[in-house]
Coordinates of N, CA and C in Angstrom, one line a residue:
Chain A
A1324 N -7.4 -10.4 -12.4 CA -7.6 -11.2 -11.2 C -6.6 -10.9 -10.1
Q1325 N -7.0 -11.0 -8.9 CA -6.0 -10.7 -7.8 C -5.0 -11.8 -7.7
S1326 N -3.8 -11.5 -7.4 CA -2.7 -12.5 -7.2 C -1.7 -11.9 -6.3
V1327 N -0.9 -12.8 -5.7 CA 0.1 -12.5 -4.8 C 1.4 -13.3 -5.2
S1328 N 2.5 -12.6 -5.3 CA 3.7 -13.2 -5.7 C 4.8 -13.1 -4.6
Q1329 N 5.3 -14.2 -4.2 CA 6.4 -14.2 -3.2 C 7.7 -14.6 -4.0
H1330 N 8.7 -13.8 -3.9 CA 9.8 -13.9 -4.7 C 10.7 -15.1 -4.5
N1331 N 10.8 -15.5 -3.2 CA 11.7 -16.5 -2.8 C 11.0 -17.8 -2.4
H1332 N 11.4 -18.9 -3.0 CA 10.8 -20.2 -2.6 C 11.4 -20.7 -1.3
H1333 N 12.7 -20.7 -1.2 CA 13.4 -21.2 -0.1 C 14.6 -20.3 0.2
V1334 N 14.6 -19.9 1.5 CA 15.7 -19.0 2.0 C 16.4 -19.7 3.1
I1335 N 17.7 -19.7 3.0 CA 18.6 -20.3 4.0 C 19.5 -19.3 4.7
L1336 N 19.4 -19.1 6.0 CA 20.2 -18.1 6.7 C 20.8 -18.7 7.9
S1337 N 21.9 -18.1 8.3 CA 22.5 -18.4 9.6 C 21.8 -17.5 10.7
E1338 N 21.9 -18.0 11.9 CA 21.3 -17.2 13.0 C 22.0 -15.9 13.1
A1339 N 21.2 -14.9 13.4 CA 21.7 -13.5 13.5 C 21.7 -12.7 12.2
A1340 N 21.5 -13.5 11.1 CA 21.5 -12.8 9.8 C 20.2 -12.0 9.7
S1341 N 20.2 -11.0 8.8 CA 18.9 -10.2 8.6 C 18.1 -10.9 7.5
L1342 N 16.8 -10.7 7.6 CA 15.8 -11.4 6.7 C 15.0 -10.3 6.0
E1343 N 14.8 -10.5 4.7 CA 13.8 -9.8 4.0 C 13.1 -10.7 3.0
L1344 N 11.8 -10.9 3.1 CA 11.1 -11.8 2.2 C 10.2 -10.8 1.4
G1345 N 10.2 -11.0 0.1 CA 9.5 -10.2 -0.8 C 8.1 -10.6 -1.0
C1346 N 7.2 -9.7 -1.2 CA 5.8 -10.0 -1.5 C 5.2 -8.8 -2.4
N1347 N 4.7 -9.2 -3.5 CA 4.0 -8.2 -4.4 C 2.6 -8.7 -4.7
Y1348 N 1.7 -7.8 -4.8 CA 0.3 -8.2 -5.1 C -0.2 -7.5 -6.3
S1349 N -1.2 -8.1 -6.9 CA -1.8 -7.5 -8.0 C -3.3 -7.3 -7.7
Y1350 N -3.7 -6.1 -7.5 CA -5.1 -5.8 -7.2 C -5.4 -4.3 -7.5
G1351 N -6.5 -4.0 -8.1 CA -6.7 -2.6 -8.5 C -7.3 -1.7 -7.4
G1352 N -7.6 -2.2 -6.3 CA -8.3 -1.3 -5.3 C -7.5 -1.4 -3.9
T1353 N -8.2 -0.9 -2.9 CA -7.7 -0.9 -1.6 C -7.6 -2.4 -1.1
V1354 N -6.5 -2.7 -0.4 CA -6.3 -4.1 0.1 C -5.9 -4.1 1.6
N1355 N -6.2 -5.2 2.2 CA -5.7 -5.6 3.5 C -4.5 -6.5 3.2
L1356 N -3.5 -6.4 3.9 CA -2.3 -7.2 3.7 C -1.9 -8.0 5.0
F1357 N -1.4 -9.2 4.8 CA -1.1 -10.1 5.9 C 0.1 -10.9 5.6
W1358 N 0.8 -11.2 6.7 CA 1.8 -12.3 6.7 C 1.4 -13.3 7.7
Y1359 N 1.4 -14.6 7.2 CA 1.1 -15.7 8.1 C 2.4 -16.5 8.2
V1360 N 2.5 -17.3 9.3 CA 3.6 -18.2 9.4 C 3.1 -19.5 9.9
Q1361 N 3.7 -20.6 9.3 CA 3.4 -21.9 9.7 C 4.7 -22.6 10.2
Y1362 N 4.8 -22.8 11.5 CA 5.9 -23.5 12.1 C 5.7 -25.0 11.9
P1363 N 6.7 -25.8 11.8 CA 6.6 -27.2 11.6 C 5.6 -27.9 12.5
G1364 N 4.6 -28.5 11.9 CA 3.6 -29.2 12.7 C 2.5 -28.4 13.4
Q1365 N 2.5 -27.1 13.1 CA 1.6 -26.2 13.7 C 0.6 -25.6 12.7
H1366 N -0.4 -24.9 13.1 CA -1.3 -24.2 12.2 C -0.8 -22.9 11.8
L1367 N -1.4 -22.4 10.8 CA -1.1 -21.0 10.3 C -1.4 -20.0 11.3
Q1368 N -0.4 -19.1 11.6 CA -0.6 -18.1 12.6 C -0.4 -16.7 11.9
L1369 N -1.1 -15.7 12.4 CA -0.9 -14.4 11.9 C 0.3 -13.8 12.5
L1370 N 1.2 -13.3 11.6 CA 2.4 -12.7 12.0 C 2.2 -11.1 12.2
L1371 N 1.6 -10.6 11.2 CA 1.2 -9.2 11.2 C 0.2 -8.9 10.1
K1372 N -0.3 -7.7 10.2 CA -1.4 -7.3 9.2 C -1.3 -5.8 9.0
Y1373 N -1.7 -5.4 7.8 CA -1.9 -3.9 7.5 C -3.3 -3.7 7.0
F1374 N -4.0 -2.8 7.6 CA -5.3 -2.4 7.2 C -5.3 -1.0 6.7
S1375 N -4.7 -0.1 7.4 CA -4.6 1.3 7.0 C -3.7 2.0 8.0
G1376 N -3.4 3.3 7.7 CA -2.5 4.0 8.6 C -1.0 3.9 8.3
D1377 N -0.2 3.8 9.4 CA 1.2 3.8 9.2 C 1.6 2.6 8.4
P1378 N 2.3 2.8 7.3 CA 2.6 1.7 6.4 C 3.7 0.7 6.9
L1379 N 4.3 1.1 8.0 CA 5.3 0.2 8.6 C 4.6 -0.4 9.8
V1380 N 4.4 -1.7 9.7 CA 3.7 -2.4 10.8 C 4.6 -3.4 11.5
K1381 N 4.4 -3.5 12.8 CA 5.2 -4.4 13.6 C 4.3 -5.6 14.0
G1382 N 4.9 -6.8 14.0 CA 4.2 -7.9 14.4 C 4.8 -8.6 15.5
I1383 N 4.5 -9.9 15.7 CA 5.0 -10.7 16.8 C 6.4 -11.1 16.5
K1384 N 7.2 -11.4 17.5 CA 8.5 -12.1 17.4 C 9.5 -11.2 16.7
G1385 N 9.3 -9.9 16.7 CA 10.3 -9.0 16.1 C 10.2 -8.8 14.6
F1386 N 9.1 -9.3 14.0 CA 9.0 -9.1 12.6 C 8.3 -7.8 12.3
E1387 N 8.6 -7.2 11.2 CA 7.9 -6.0 10.7 C 7.7 -6.1 9.2
A1388 N 6.8 -5.3 8.7 CA 6.6 -5.3 7.2 C 6.3 -3.9 6.8
E1389 N 6.7 -3.5 5.6 CA 6.4 -2.2 5.1 C 5.5 -2.3 3.8
F1390 N 4.4 -1.5 3.9 CA 3.5 -1.4 2.7 C 4.0 -0.3 1.9
I1391 N 4.4 -0.6 0.6 CA 4.7 0.5 -0.3 C 3.7 0.4 -1.4
K1392 N 2.7 1.4 -1.4 CA 1.6 1.3 -2.3 C 2.0 1.5 -3.7
S1393 N 3.0 2.3 -4.0 CA 3.4 2.6 -5.4 C 4.1 1.4 -6.0
K1394 N 4.6 0.5 -5.2 CA 5.3 -0.7 -5.6 C 4.4 -2.0 -5.5
F1395 N 3.2 -1.8 -4.9 CA 2.3 -2.9 -4.6 C 3.1 -4.0 -3.9
S1396 N 3.9 -3.6 -2.9 CA 4.7 -4.5 -2.1 C 4.4 -4.5 -0.6
F1397 N 4.7 -5.6 0.0 CA 4.5 -5.7 1.4 C 5.6 -6.7 1.9
N1398 N 6.8 -6.2 2.0 CA 7.9 -7.1 2.3 C 8.1 -7.3 3.8
L1399 N 8.4 -8.5 4.2 CA 8.6 -8.9 5.6 C 10.1 -8.8 5.9
R1400 N 10.3 -8.2 7.1 CA 11.7 -8.1 7.6 C 11.9 -8.5 9.0
K1401 N 13.1 -8.9 9.3 CA 13.5 -9.1 10.7 C 15.0 -8.9 10.7
P1402 N 15.5 -8.1 11.7 CA 16.9 -7.7 11.7 C 17.8 -8.8 12.0
S1403 N 17.4 -9.8 12.8 CA 18.3 -10.8 13.3 C 17.4 -12.1 13.5
V1404 N 17.6 -13.1 12.7 CA 16.8 -14.3 12.8 C 17.3 -15.2 13.8
Q1405 N 16.4 -16.1 14.3 CA 16.8 -17.1 15.2 C 16.5 -18.5 14.7
W1406 N 17.0 -19.5 15.2 CA 16.8 -20.9 14.7 C 15.3 -21.2 14.8
S1407 N 14.6 -20.6 15.8 CA 13.2 -20.9 16.0 C 12.3 -20.2 14.9
D1408 N 12.9 -19.4 14.1 CA 12.1 -18.7 13.0 C 12.0 -19.6 11.8
T1409 N 12.6 -20.8 11.9 CA 12.5 -21.8 10.8 C 11.0 -22.1 10.6
A1410 N 10.5 -21.9 9.4 CA 9.0 -22.0 9.2 C 8.7 -21.7 7.8
E1411 N 7.5 -21.8 7.4 CA 7.0 -21.3 6.1 C 6.2 -20.1 6.3
Y1412 N 6.5 -19.1 5.4 CA 5.9 -17.8 5.5 C 5.0 -17.5 4.3
F1413 N 3.8 -17.0 4.6 CA 2.9 -16.7 3.5 C 2.4 -15.3 3.5
C1414 N 2.5 -14.7 2.4 CA 1.9 -13.3 2.2 C 0.5 -13.5 1.7
A1415 N -0.4 -12.7 2.1 CA -1.8 -12.8 1.7 C -2.5 -11.4 1.6
V1416 N -3.5 -11.3 0.8 CA -4.3 -10.1 0.7 C -5.8 -10.4 0.7
N1417 N -6.6 -9.4 1.0 CA -8.0 -9.5 0.7 C -8.5 -8.1 0.6
A1418 N -9.7 -8.0 0.1 CA -10.3 -6.6 -0.1 C -11.2 -6.3 1.0
P1419 N -11.1 -5.1 1.5 CA -11.9 -4.7 2.7 C -13.2 -4.2 2.4
Q1420 N -13.7 -4.2 1.2 CA -14.9 -3.6 0.8 C -16.1 -4.2 1.5
Q1421 N -16.0 -5.4 1.9 CA -17.1 -6.1 2.6 C -16.5 -6.9 3.7
A1422 N -17.2 -7.2 4.7 CA -16.7 -8.0 5.8 C -16.4 -9.4 5.4
G1423 N -15.4 -10.0 5.9 CA -15.1 -11.4 5.7 C -14.7 -11.9 4.4
T1424 N -14.1 -11.1 3.6 CA -13.7 -11.6 2.2 C -12.5 -12.6 2.4
A1425 N -12.4 -13.5 1.4 CA -11.4 -14.5 1.5 C -10.0 -14.0 1.2
L1426 N -9.1 -14.7 1.7 CA -7.7 -14.3 1.5 C -7.1 -15.0 0.2
I1427 N -6.3 -14.2 -0.4 CA -5.5 -14.7 -1.6 C -4.1 -14.8 -1.1
F1428 N -3.5 -16.0 -1.2 CA -2.2 -16.3 -0.7 C -1.1 -16.4 -1.8
G1429 N 0.1 -16.1 -1.4 CA 1.2 -16.4 -2.3 C 1.6 -17.8 -2.1
K1430 N 2.6 -18.3 -2.8 CA 3.0 -19.7 -2.8 C 3.8 -20.1 -1.5
G1431 N 4.2 -19.1 -0.8 CA 4.9 -19.4 0.5 C 6.4 -19.4 0.3
T1432 N 7.1 -19.0 1.3 CA 8.6 -19.0 1.3 C 9.0 -19.9 2.6
T1433 N 9.8 -20.9 2.3 CA 10.4 -21.7 3.4 C 11.6 -21.0 3.9
L1434 N 11.7 -20.8 5.2 CA 12.9 -20.2 5.8 C 13.6 -21.3 6.6
S1435 N 14.8 -21.5 6.4 CA 15.6 -22.4 7.2 C 16.7 -21.6 7.8
V1436 N 16.8 -21.7 9.2 CA 17.8 -21.0 9.9 C 18.7 -22.0 10.6
S1437 N 20.0 -21.9 10.3 CA 20.9 -22.8 10.9 C 21.6 -22.1 12.1
S1438 N 21.8 -22.9 13.2 CA 22.3 -22.4 14.4 C 23.9 -22.4 14.4
Chain B
E414 N -9.5 -20.0 25.3 CA -10.5 -20.2 24.3 C -10.0 -21.2 23.2
A415 N -10.8 -22.1 22.9 CA -10.4 -23.1 21.9 C -10.3 -22.5 20.5
G416 N -9.3 -23.0 19.8 CA -9.1 -22.5 18.4 C -9.9 -23.2 17.4
V417 N -9.6 -23.0 16.2 CA -10.2 -23.8 15.1 C -9.7 -25.2 15.1
T418 N -10.6 -26.2 15.1 CA -10.1 -27.5 15.1 C -10.6 -28.3 13.9
Q419 N -9.8 -29.1 13.4 CA -10.1 -29.9 12.2 C -9.9 -31.4 12.4
F420 N -10.8 -32.2 11.9 CA -10.7 -33.6 12.0 C -10.9 -34.2 10.6
P421 N -10.2 -35.3 10.2 CA -9.0 -35.8 11.0 C -7.8 -35.0 10.6
S422 N -6.7 -35.3 11.2 CA -5.5 -34.5 10.9 C -4.9 -35.1 9.6
H423 N -5.1 -36.4 9.4 CA -4.6 -37.1 8.2 C -5.6 -38.1 7.7
S424 N -5.7 -38.2 6.4 CA -6.6 -39.2 5.9 C -6.0 -39.8 4.6
V425 N -5.9 -41.1 4.5 CA -5.4 -41.7 3.3 C -6.5 -42.6 2.8
I426 N -7.0 -42.3 1.5 CA -8.1 -43.1 1.0 C -7.7 -43.5 -0.5
E427 N -8.5 -44.4 -1.0 CA -8.3 -44.9 -2.3 C -9.1 -44.0 -3.3
K428 N -8.6 -43.9 -4.5 CA -9.4 -43.2 -5.5 C -10.7 -43.8 -5.6
G429 N -11.7 -43.0 -5.7 CA -13.1 -43.4 -5.8 C -13.9 -43.5 -4.5
Q430 N -13.1 -43.4 -3.4 CA -13.8 -43.5 -2.1 C -14.3 -42.1 -1.8
T431 N -15.0 -42.0 -0.6 CA -15.5 -40.8 -0.1 C -14.8 -40.4 1.2
V432 N -14.6 -39.1 1.3 CA -14.0 -38.7 2.6 C -14.7 -37.4 3.0
T433 N -14.9 -37.3 4.3 CA -15.6 -36.1 4.9 C -14.6 -35.5 5.9
L434 N -14.4 -34.2 5.7 CA -13.5 -33.5 6.6 C -14.4 -32.6 7.4
R435 N -14.0 -32.4 8.7 CA -14.8 -31.6 9.6 C -14.0 -30.4 10.1
C436 N -14.7 -29.3 10.3 CA -14.1 -28.1 10.9 C -15.0 -27.5 12.0
D437 N -14.4 -27.3 13.1 CA -15.1 -26.6 14.2 C -14.5 -25.3 14.4
P438 N -15.2 -24.2 14.1 CA -14.7 -22.9 14.2 C -14.6 -22.4 15.6
I439 N -14.0 -21.3 15.8 CA -14.1 -20.6 17.1 C -15.5 -20.2 17.4
S440 N -15.9 -20.5 18.6 CA -17.3 -20.2 19.0 C -17.6 -18.7 18.8
G441 N -18.8 -18.5 18.2 CA -19.2 -17.1 17.9 C -18.7 -16.5 16.6
H442 N -17.9 -17.3 15.9 CA -17.4 -16.8 14.6 C -18.4 -17.1 13.5
D443 N -19.0 -16.1 12.9 CA -20.0 -16.3 11.8 C -19.3 -16.8 10.5
N444 N -18.1 -16.2 10.3 CA -17.4 -16.5 9.0 C -16.6 -17.8 9.1
L445 N -16.8 -18.7 8.2 CA -16.0 -19.9 8.1 C -15.6 -20.1 6.7
Y446 N -14.3 -20.4 6.5 CA -13.7 -20.6 5.2 C -13.0 -21.9 5.1
W447 N -13.0 -22.5 3.9 CA -12.2 -23.6 3.5 C -11.2 -23.2 2.5
Y448 N -10.0 -23.7 2.7 CA -8.9 -23.5 1.7 C -8.2 -24.8 1.5
R449 N -7.5 -24.9 0.4 CA -6.8 -26.1 0.1 C -5.4 -25.7 -0.5
R450 N -4.4 -26.5 -0.1 CA -3.1 -26.4 -0.6 C -2.6 -27.7 -1.3
V451 N -2.5 -27.7 -2.5 CA -1.9 -28.8 -3.3 C -0.4 -28.7 -3.2
M452 N 0.3 -29.8 -3.1 CA 1.7 -29.7 -2.9 C 2.4 -28.8 -3.9
G453 N 3.2 -27.9 -3.4 CA 4.0 -27.0 -4.3 C 3.3 -25.8 -4.8
K454 N 2.0 -25.8 -4.5 CA 1.2 -24.6 -5.0 C 0.8 -23.7 -3.8
E455 N 0.1 -22.7 -4.1 CA -0.3 -21.7 -3.1 C -1.6 -22.2 -2.4
I456 N -1.9 -21.7 -1.3 CA -3.1 -22.0 -0.6 C -4.2 -21.3 -1.3
K457 N -5.2 -22.1 -1.7 CA -6.3 -21.5 -2.5 C -7.7 -21.6 -1.8
F458 N -8.4 -20.5 -2.0 CA -9.7 -20.4 -1.4 C -10.7 -21.4 -2.1
L459 N -11.5 -22.1 -1.2 CA -12.5 -23.0 -1.8 C -13.9 -22.3 -1.6
L460 N -14.3 -22.1 -0.3 CA -15.6 -21.4 -0.2 C -15.7 -20.7 1.2
H461 N -16.7 -19.9 1.3 CA -16.9 -19.1 2.5 C -18.4 -19.2 3.0
F462 N -18.5 -19.5 4.2 CA -19.9 -19.5 4.9 C -20.0 -18.3 5.7
V463 N -21.2 -17.7 5.7 CA -21.6 -16.7 6.8 C -22.7 -17.4 7.5
K464 N -22.5 -17.8 8.7 CA -23.4 -18.7 9.4 C -23.6 -19.9 8.6
E465 N -24.9 -20.2 8.3 CA -25.1 -21.5 7.6 C -25.2 -21.3 6.0
S466 N -25.1 -20.0 5.6 CA -25.2 -19.7 4.2 C -23.9 -19.7 3.5
K467 N -23.9 -20.2 2.2 CA -22.7 -20.1 1.4 C -22.6 -18.7 0.8
Q468 N -21.6 -17.9 1.3 CA -21.4 -16.6 0.8 C -20.7 -16.5 -0.6
D469 N -19.8 -17.4 -0.7 CA -19.0 -17.5 -1.9 C -18.4 -18.9 -2.1
E470 N -18.8 -19.5 -3.1 CA -18.2 -20.9 -3.4 C -17.5 -21.0 -4.7
S471 N -17.0 -19.8 -5.1 CA -16.3 -19.7 -6.4 C -15.1 -20.5 -6.5
G472 N -14.5 -20.9 -5.4 CA -13.2 -21.7 -5.4 C -13.4 -23.2 -5.4
M473 N -14.6 -23.7 -5.3 CA -14.9 -25.1 -5.3 C -14.5 -25.7 -6.7
P474 N -13.6 -26.7 -6.7 CA -13.1 -27.2 -8.0 C -14.1 -27.8 -8.9
N475 N -15.0 -28.6 -8.3 CA -16.0 -29.3 -9.2 C -17.1 -29.8 -8.3
N476 N -18.1 -30.5 -8.9 CA -19.2 -30.9 -8.1 C -19.0 -32.2 -7.3
R477 N -17.7 -32.7 -7.3 CA -17.4 -33.8 -6.4 C -17.2 -33.2 -4.9
F478 N -17.1 -32.0 -4.8 CA -16.9 -31.3 -3.5 C -18.2 -30.8 -3.0
L479 N -18.6 -31.1 -1.7 CA -19.8 -30.6 -1.2 C -19.5 -30.1 0.3
A480 N -19.8 -28.9 0.5 CA -19.6 -28.3 1.9 C -21.0 -28.0 2.5
E481 N -21.0 -28.2 3.8 CA -22.2 -27.9 4.5 C -21.9 -27.2 5.9
R482 N -22.8 -26.5 6.3 CA -22.6 -25.9 7.7 C -24.0 -25.8 8.3
T483 N -24.5 -26.9 8.7 CA -25.9 -26.9 9.2 C -25.9 -26.3 10.6
G484 N -26.8 -25.4 10.8 CA -26.9 -24.7 12.1 C -25.9 -23.6 12.3
G485 N -25.1 -23.4 11.4 CA -24.1 -22.3 11.5 C -23.0 -22.6 12.5
T486 N -22.8 -23.8 12.8 CA -21.7 -24.1 13.8 C -20.5 -24.8 13.0
Y487 N -20.4 -26.1 13.2 CA -19.3 -26.8 12.5 C -19.6 -26.9 11.0
S488 N -18.6 -27.2 10.2 CA -18.8 -27.4 8.8 C -18.1 -28.7 8.4
T489 N -18.7 -29.3 7.3 CA -18.1 -30.5 6.8 C -17.8 -30.3 5.3
L490 N -16.7 -30.9 4.8 CA -16.4 -30.8 3.4 C -16.2 -32.3 2.9
K491 N -17.1 -32.7 2.0 CA -17.1 -34.0 1.5 C -16.6 -34.1 0.1
V492 N -15.8 -35.1 -0.1 CA -15.2 -35.3 -1.5 C -15.7 -36.7 -1.9
Q493 N -16.5 -36.7 -3.0 CA -17.1 -37.9 -3.4 C -17.3 -37.9 -4.9
P494 N -16.7 -38.8 -5.7 CA -15.6 -39.7 -5.3 C -14.3 -39.0 -5.4
A495 N -13.4 -39.4 -4.5 CA -12.1 -38.7 -4.5 C -11.2 -39.1 -5.7
E496 N -10.5 -38.2 -6.2 CA -9.5 -38.4 -7.3 C -8.1 -38.1 -6.8
L497 N -7.1 -38.6 -7.6 CA -5.7 -38.4 -7.1 C -5.4 -36.9 -6.9
E498 N -5.9 -36.0 -7.8 CA -5.6 -34.6 -7.8 C -6.2 -33.9 -6.6
D499 N -7.0 -34.6 -5.8 CA -7.6 -34.0 -4.6 C -6.7 -34.0 -3.4
S500 N -5.6 -34.7 -3.6 CA -4.6 -34.8 -2.5 C -4.1 -33.4 -2.2
G501 N -3.9 -33.1 -0.9 CA -3.4 -31.9 -0.5 C -3.7 -31.6 1.0
V502 N -3.5 -30.4 1.5 CA -3.9 -30.1 2.8 C -5.1 -29.1 2.8
Y503 N -6.1 -29.5 3.5 CA -7.3 -28.7 3.5 C -7.3 -27.9 4.8
F504 N -7.4 -26.6 4.7 CA -7.4 -25.7 5.9 C -8.8 -25.1 6.1
C505 N -9.1 -25.0 7.3 CA -10.4 -24.3 7.7 C -10.0 -23.0 8.5
A506 N -10.7 -21.9 8.3 CA -10.4 -20.7 9.1 C -11.8 -20.1 9.5
S507 N -11.7 -19.3 10.6 CA -13.0 -18.6 11.0 C -12.6 -17.2 11.4
S508 N -13.6 -16.4 11.3 CA -13.4 -15.0 11.8 C -14.8 -14.4 12.3
Q509 N -14.7 -13.4 13.1 CA -15.9 -12.8 13.6 C -16.6 -12.0 12.4
D510 N -17.8 -11.7 12.6 CA -18.5 -10.9 11.6 C -19.0 -9.7 12.4
M511 N -18.2 -8.6 12.3 CA -18.6 -7.3 13.0 C -19.4 -6.4 12.1
W512 N -19.7 -6.8 10.9 CA -20.4 -6.0 10.0 C -21.7 -5.4 10.5
K513 N -22.5 -6.2 11.2 CA -23.7 -5.7 11.7 C -23.6 -4.7 12.8
I514 N -22.5 -4.8 13.5 CA -22.3 -3.9 14.7 C -21.5 -2.7 14.3
R515 N -20.5 -2.8 13.5 CA -19.6 -1.7 13.3 C -19.6 -1.2 11.8
G516 N -20.3 -2.0 10.9 CA -20.1 -1.7 9.5 C -18.8 -2.4 9.0
P517 N -18.3 -2.0 7.9 CA -17.2 -2.7 7.3 C -16.0 -2.6 8.3
T518 N -15.6 -3.8 8.7 CA -14.6 -3.9 9.7 C -13.7 -5.1 9.3
N519 N -12.4 -4.9 9.5 CA -11.5 -5.9 9.1 C -11.1 -6.7 10.3
T520 N -11.4 -8.0 10.2 CA -11.1 -8.9 11.3 C -10.2 -10.0 10.9
E521 N -9.4 -10.5 11.8 CA -8.4 -11.6 11.6 C -9.1 -12.9 11.4
A522 N -8.6 -13.7 10.5 CA -9.0 -15.1 10.3 C -8.1 -16.0 11.1
F523 N -8.6 -16.9 11.8 CA -7.9 -17.9 12.6 C -8.0 -19.3 11.9
F524 N -6.8 -19.9 11.7 CA -6.7 -21.1 11.0 C -6.6 -22.4 11.9
G525 N -7.2 -23.5 11.4 CA -7.0 -24.8 12.0 C -5.7 -25.4 11.5
Q526 N -5.3 -26.5 12.0 CA -4.1 -27.2 11.7 C -4.1 -27.8 10.3
G527 N -5.3 -28.0 9.8 CA -5.4 -28.6 8.5 C -5.6 -30.1 8.5
T528 N -6.1 -30.6 7.5 CA -6.3 -32.0 7.2 C -5.5 -32.4 6.0
R529 N -4.5 -33.3 6.2 CA -3.7 -33.8 5.0 C -4.4 -34.9 4.4
L530 N -4.9 -34.7 3.2 CA -5.6 -35.8 2.5 C -4.7 -36.4 1.4
T531 N -4.6 -37.7 1.4 CA -3.8 -38.4 0.4 C -4.7 -39.3 -0.3
V532 N -4.8 -39.2 -1.6 CA -5.7 -40.1 -2.4 C -4.7 -41.0 -3.2
V533 N -4.8 -42.3 -3.0 CA -3.9 -43.2 -3.7 C -4.6 -44.1 -4.7

C-alpha cells in the first residue's frame, strides 16, 4: 500500500535558521509529489509540486524541494525561515496514471519559528 | 475566483445525532474529494466524485457515512448516527478534469478550510 512518512512531528527554529523537512514515500510506480502548508486558521495551500522533469522544484515563499528517486524522498527546504513560516506542513503523493487520483498524506510537521 | 468553501466551519453534536457537511467546489471543477483528519493522525482520503458519480469511495469508514453530489455541483457528507470516533476535521478539495481534453494530465487540488466536527 502507498504511504508517506514525515520524519519530524514538531520542529522549532529561530528566525533566519535553515529548514529541512523530511518526506519519504512508499509506492512502486511513478508518482506526483506535493508539499502543502496550513497556516493557523487557514486552508491547506499548495507550496510546491513535482510531476516530472527537473527534480529540484521551487515553490512559493522561497521554499524548494528535491525529488531523489533512488531514496524515495522529497525533502522540503528553505535557507532562511521567517516567523510567518510558522505552520503545519504536509507531504503528499498521488499516482499520475489517471486523472484526478486522490492524495496520500503524511502525518504533517508543525513548524514553530521564534522571532 | 471563489475558492472551495465548506459549511459549517465547526459543528458540535451529541453521539447518535446526524450531521451534514457541505462543500462547494470551485466552479467548473469536475473532481471533488473528501478527506478527514482525526486528531494526531494523517489526513486520510474518504472518497472522490467525478461530476455526480462516485469514482472511488474506498476510504469511507463505514455505512454511517453517506456522500452525495447531486447535479455535479456541491457535495454533502452526512454522518448518521455520529459516533465519538468521527470527531476530526473534514476537508473538501476540488480539481479540474483535463482528461477529456489533454489526456492524462496532472492538476492541482484546491482545498477548503475544513469543517471541525466534535462528537460528544
